[in-house]
Tab-separated table of C-alpha atoms and ligand atoms in Angstrom:
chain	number	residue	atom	x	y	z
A	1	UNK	CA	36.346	56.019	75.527
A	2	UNK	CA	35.934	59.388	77.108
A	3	UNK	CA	35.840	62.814	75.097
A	4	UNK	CA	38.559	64.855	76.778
A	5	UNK	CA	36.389	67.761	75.871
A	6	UNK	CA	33.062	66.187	77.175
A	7	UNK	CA	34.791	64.764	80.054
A	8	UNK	CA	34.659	67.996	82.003
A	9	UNK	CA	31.628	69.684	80.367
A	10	UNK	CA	29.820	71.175	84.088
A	11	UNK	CA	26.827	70.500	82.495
A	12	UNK	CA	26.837	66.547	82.189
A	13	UNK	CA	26.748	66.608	86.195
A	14	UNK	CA	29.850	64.160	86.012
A	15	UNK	CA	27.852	61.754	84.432
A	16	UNK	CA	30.147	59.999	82.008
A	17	UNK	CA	29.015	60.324	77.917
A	18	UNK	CA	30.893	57.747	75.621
A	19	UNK	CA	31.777	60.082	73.133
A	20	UNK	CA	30.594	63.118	71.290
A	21	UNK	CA	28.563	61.925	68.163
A	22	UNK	CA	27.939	65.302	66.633
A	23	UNK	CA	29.505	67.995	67.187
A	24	UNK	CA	28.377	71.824	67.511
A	25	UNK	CA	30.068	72.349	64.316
A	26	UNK	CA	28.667	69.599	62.465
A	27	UNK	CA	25.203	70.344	63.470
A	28	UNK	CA	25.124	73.927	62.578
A	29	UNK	CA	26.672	73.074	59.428
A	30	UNK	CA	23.440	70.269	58.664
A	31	UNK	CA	21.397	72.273	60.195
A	32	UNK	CA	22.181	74.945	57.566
A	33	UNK	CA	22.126	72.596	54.501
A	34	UNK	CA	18.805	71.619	55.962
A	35	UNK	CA	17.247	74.598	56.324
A	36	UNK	CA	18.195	75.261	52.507
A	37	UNK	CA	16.481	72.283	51.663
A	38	UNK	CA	13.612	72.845	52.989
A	39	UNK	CA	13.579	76.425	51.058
A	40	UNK	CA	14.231	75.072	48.148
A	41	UNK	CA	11.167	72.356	48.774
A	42	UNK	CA	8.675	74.204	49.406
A	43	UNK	CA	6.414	76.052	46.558
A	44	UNK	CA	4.679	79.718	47.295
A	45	UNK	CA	1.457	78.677	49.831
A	46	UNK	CA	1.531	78.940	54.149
A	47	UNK	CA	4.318	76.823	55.866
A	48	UNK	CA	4.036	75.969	59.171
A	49	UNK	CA	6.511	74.327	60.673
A	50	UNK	CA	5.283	72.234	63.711
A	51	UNK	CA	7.887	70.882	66.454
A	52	UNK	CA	7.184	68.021	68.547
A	53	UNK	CA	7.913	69.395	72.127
A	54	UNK	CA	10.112	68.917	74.297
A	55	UNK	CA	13.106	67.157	71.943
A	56	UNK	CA	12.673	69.065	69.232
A	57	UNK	CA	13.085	72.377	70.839
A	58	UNK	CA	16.803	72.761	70.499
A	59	UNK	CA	16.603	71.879	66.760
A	60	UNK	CA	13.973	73.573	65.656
A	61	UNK	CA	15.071	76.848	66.986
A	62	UNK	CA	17.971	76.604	64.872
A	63	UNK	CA	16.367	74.961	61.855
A	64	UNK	CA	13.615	78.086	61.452
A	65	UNK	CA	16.456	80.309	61.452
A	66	UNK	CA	17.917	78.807	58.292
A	67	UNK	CA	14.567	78.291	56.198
A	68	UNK	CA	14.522	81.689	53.852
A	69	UNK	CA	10.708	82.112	53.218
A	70	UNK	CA	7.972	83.173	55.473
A	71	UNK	CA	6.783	80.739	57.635
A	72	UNK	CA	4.726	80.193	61.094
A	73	UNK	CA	5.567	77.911	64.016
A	74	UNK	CA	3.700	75.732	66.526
A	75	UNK	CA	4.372	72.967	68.433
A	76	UNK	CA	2.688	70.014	69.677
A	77	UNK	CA	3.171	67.584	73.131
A	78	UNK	CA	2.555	64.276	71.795
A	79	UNK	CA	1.959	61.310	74.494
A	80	UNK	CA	1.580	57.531	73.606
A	81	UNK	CA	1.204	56.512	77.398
A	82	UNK	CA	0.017	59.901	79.571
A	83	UNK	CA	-3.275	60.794	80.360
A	84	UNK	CA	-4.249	63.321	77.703
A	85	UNK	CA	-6.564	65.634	76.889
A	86	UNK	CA	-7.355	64.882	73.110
A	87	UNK	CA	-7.090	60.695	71.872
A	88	UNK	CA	-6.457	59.159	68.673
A	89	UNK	CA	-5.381	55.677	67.998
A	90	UNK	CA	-2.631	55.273	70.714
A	91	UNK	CA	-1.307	59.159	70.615
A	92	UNK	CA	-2.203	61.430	72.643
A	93	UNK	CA	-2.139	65.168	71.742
A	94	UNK	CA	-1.268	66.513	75.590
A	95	UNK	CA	-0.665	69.878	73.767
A	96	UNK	CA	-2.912	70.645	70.417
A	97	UNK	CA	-1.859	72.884	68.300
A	98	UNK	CA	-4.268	75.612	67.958
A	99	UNK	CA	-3.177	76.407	64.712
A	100	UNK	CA	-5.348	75.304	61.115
A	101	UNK	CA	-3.546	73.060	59.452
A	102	UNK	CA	-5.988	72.673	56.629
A	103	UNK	CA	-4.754	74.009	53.361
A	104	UNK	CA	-1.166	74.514	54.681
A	105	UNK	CA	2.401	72.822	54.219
A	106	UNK	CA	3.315	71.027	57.246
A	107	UNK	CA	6.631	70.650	57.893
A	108	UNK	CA	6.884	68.243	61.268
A	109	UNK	CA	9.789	68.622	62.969
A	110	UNK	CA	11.312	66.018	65.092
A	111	UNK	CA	14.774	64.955	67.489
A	112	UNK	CA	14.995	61.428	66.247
A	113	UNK	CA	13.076	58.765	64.931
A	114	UNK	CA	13.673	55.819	66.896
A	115	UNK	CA	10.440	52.912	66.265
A	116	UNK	CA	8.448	55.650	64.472
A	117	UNK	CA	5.280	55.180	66.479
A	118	UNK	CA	4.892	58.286	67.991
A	119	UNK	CA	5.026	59.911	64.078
A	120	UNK	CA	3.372	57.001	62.192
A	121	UNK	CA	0.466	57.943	64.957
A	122	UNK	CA	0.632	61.658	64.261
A	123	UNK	CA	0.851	61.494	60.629
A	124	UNK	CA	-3.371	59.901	60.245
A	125	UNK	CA	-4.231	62.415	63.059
A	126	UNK	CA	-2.517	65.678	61.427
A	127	UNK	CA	-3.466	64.455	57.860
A	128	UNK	CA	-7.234	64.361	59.141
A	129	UNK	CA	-6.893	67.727	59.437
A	130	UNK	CA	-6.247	68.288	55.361
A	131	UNK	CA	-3.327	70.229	55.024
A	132	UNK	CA	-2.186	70.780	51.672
A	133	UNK	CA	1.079	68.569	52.504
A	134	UNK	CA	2.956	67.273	55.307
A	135	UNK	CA	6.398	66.333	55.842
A	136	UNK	CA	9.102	65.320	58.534
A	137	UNK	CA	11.951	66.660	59.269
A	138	UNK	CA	14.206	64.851	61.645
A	139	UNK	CA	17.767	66.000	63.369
A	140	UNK	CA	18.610	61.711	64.042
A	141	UNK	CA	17.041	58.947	61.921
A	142	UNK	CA	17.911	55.208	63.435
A	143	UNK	CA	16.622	53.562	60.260
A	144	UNK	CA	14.961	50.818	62.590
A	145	UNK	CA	11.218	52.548	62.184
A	146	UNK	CA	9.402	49.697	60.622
A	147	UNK	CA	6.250	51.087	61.920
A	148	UNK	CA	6.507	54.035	59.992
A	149	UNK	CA	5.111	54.279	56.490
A	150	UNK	CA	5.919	57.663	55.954
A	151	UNK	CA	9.367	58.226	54.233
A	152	UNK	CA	11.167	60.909	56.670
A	153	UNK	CA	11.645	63.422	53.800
A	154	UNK	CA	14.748	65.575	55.590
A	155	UNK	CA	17.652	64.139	57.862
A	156	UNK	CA	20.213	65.653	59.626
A	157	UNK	CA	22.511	62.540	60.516
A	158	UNK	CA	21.810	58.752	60.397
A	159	UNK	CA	22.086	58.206	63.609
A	160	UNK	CA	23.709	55.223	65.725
A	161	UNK	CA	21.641	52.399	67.707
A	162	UNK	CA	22.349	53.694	71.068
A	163	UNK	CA	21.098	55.931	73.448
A	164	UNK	CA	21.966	59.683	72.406
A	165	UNK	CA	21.467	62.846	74.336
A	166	UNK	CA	21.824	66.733	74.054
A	167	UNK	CA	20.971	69.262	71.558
A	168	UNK	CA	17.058	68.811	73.119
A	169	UNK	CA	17.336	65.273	73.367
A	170	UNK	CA	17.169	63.660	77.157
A	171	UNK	CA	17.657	60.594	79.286
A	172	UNK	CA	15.535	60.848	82.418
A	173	UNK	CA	15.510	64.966	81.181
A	174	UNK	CA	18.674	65.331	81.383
A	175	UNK	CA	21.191	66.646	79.242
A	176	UNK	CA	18.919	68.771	76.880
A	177	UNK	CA	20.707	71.977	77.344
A	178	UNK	CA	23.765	69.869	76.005
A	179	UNK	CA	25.089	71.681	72.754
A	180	UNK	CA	26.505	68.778	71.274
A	181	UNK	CA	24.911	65.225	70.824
A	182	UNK	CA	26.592	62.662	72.687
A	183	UNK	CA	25.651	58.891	73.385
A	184	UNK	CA	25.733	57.374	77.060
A	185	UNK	CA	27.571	54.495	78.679
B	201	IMP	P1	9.596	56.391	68.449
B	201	IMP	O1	8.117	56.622	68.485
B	201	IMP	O2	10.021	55.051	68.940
B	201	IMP	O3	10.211	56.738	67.110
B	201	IMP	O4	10.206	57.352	69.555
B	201	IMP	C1	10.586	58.617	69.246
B	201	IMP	C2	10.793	59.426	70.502
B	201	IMP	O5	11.512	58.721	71.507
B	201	IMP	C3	11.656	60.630	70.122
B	201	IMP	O6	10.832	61.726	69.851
B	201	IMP	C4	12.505	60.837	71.328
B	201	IMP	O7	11.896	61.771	72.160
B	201	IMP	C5	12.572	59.495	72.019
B	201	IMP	N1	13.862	58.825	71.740
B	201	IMP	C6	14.085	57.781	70.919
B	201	IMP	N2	15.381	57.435	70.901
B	201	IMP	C7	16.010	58.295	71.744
B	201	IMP	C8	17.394	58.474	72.142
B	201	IMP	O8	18.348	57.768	71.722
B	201	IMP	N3	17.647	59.490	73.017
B	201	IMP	C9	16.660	60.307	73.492
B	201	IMP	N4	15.362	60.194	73.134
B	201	IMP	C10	15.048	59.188	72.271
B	202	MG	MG1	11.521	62.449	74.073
């Protein structure tokens, strides 16, 4: 089944999605509720919110906009195969953030959490750092994570066992600039 709308979207270079899974109005609508969750969370202290490059780009942009209190942003590149510059465990920080963490609320932000490996790694190397909390926030949760001990605290959607795309999410990097989340054939 093709999404009329999606069908002839210039951007999916003709590549045919199986349907749209969330729309642009349904995520801006989460995203919102979200974003006052996360307000409402959070007591008086720093908050920096930290978003796991590239996927979480989209989202996170959005998400910031939404969270009424003052807060700082950074990102990290996480790796669990490339050659890095900084190793712990299996994960690689290719891109460290540069700000403290200690003392701070971290609020990790995330596309989707798929095995959970990639955050179940970054969780003991970011909470080495003693911040005064740390949290995840994730757009997609599969619910398969088994390797992830960590409860993800805030989810947008629970998200389908297939391969999904757009809204900062790839395949092959493709399809991030996608405004909608769709999954593939
Ligand atoms: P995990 O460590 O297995 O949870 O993998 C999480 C990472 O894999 C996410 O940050 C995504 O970048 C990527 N990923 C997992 N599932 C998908 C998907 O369905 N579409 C696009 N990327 C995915
Ligand atoms: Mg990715």
């Amino acid at each position: 089944m093709i999404n009329s709308t999606a069908s002839g979207d210039p951007r999916l270079l003709g590549r045919a999605i199986k349907r749209i899974a969330y729309d642009e109005q349904a995520i801006a609508g989460r995203v919102r509720e979200l974003g006052a969750e996360i307000t409402a969370f959070y007591p008086d202290g720093d908050l920096l919110v930290l978003g796991l490059l590239k996927g979480s780009f989209v989202f996170l942009a959005d998400l910031v906009r939404q969270i009424r209190r003052p807060l700082h942003v950074d990102f990290l590149v996480a790796s669990s195969y490339g050659a890095g510059t900084i190793s712990s465990g299996n994960v690689q920080l290719v891109y460290d953030p540069k700000t403290e963490l200690e003392g701070k609320h971290i609020q990790l932000v995330e596309d989707i959490v798929d095995s959970g490996r990639t955050l179940q790694e970054l969780m003991g190397v970011l909470g080495a750092r003693r911040p005064r909390s740390i949290e995840i926030c994730a757009l997609l949760h599969k619910h398969i994570a088994e390797h992830l001990t960590h409860p993800v605290k805030f989810v947008g959607f629970d998200a389908p066992h297939e391969v999904l795309v757009g809204y900062g999410l790839d395949h092959a990097e493709d399809f991030r600039h996608v405004p909608y989340v769709a999954s593939l054939e």
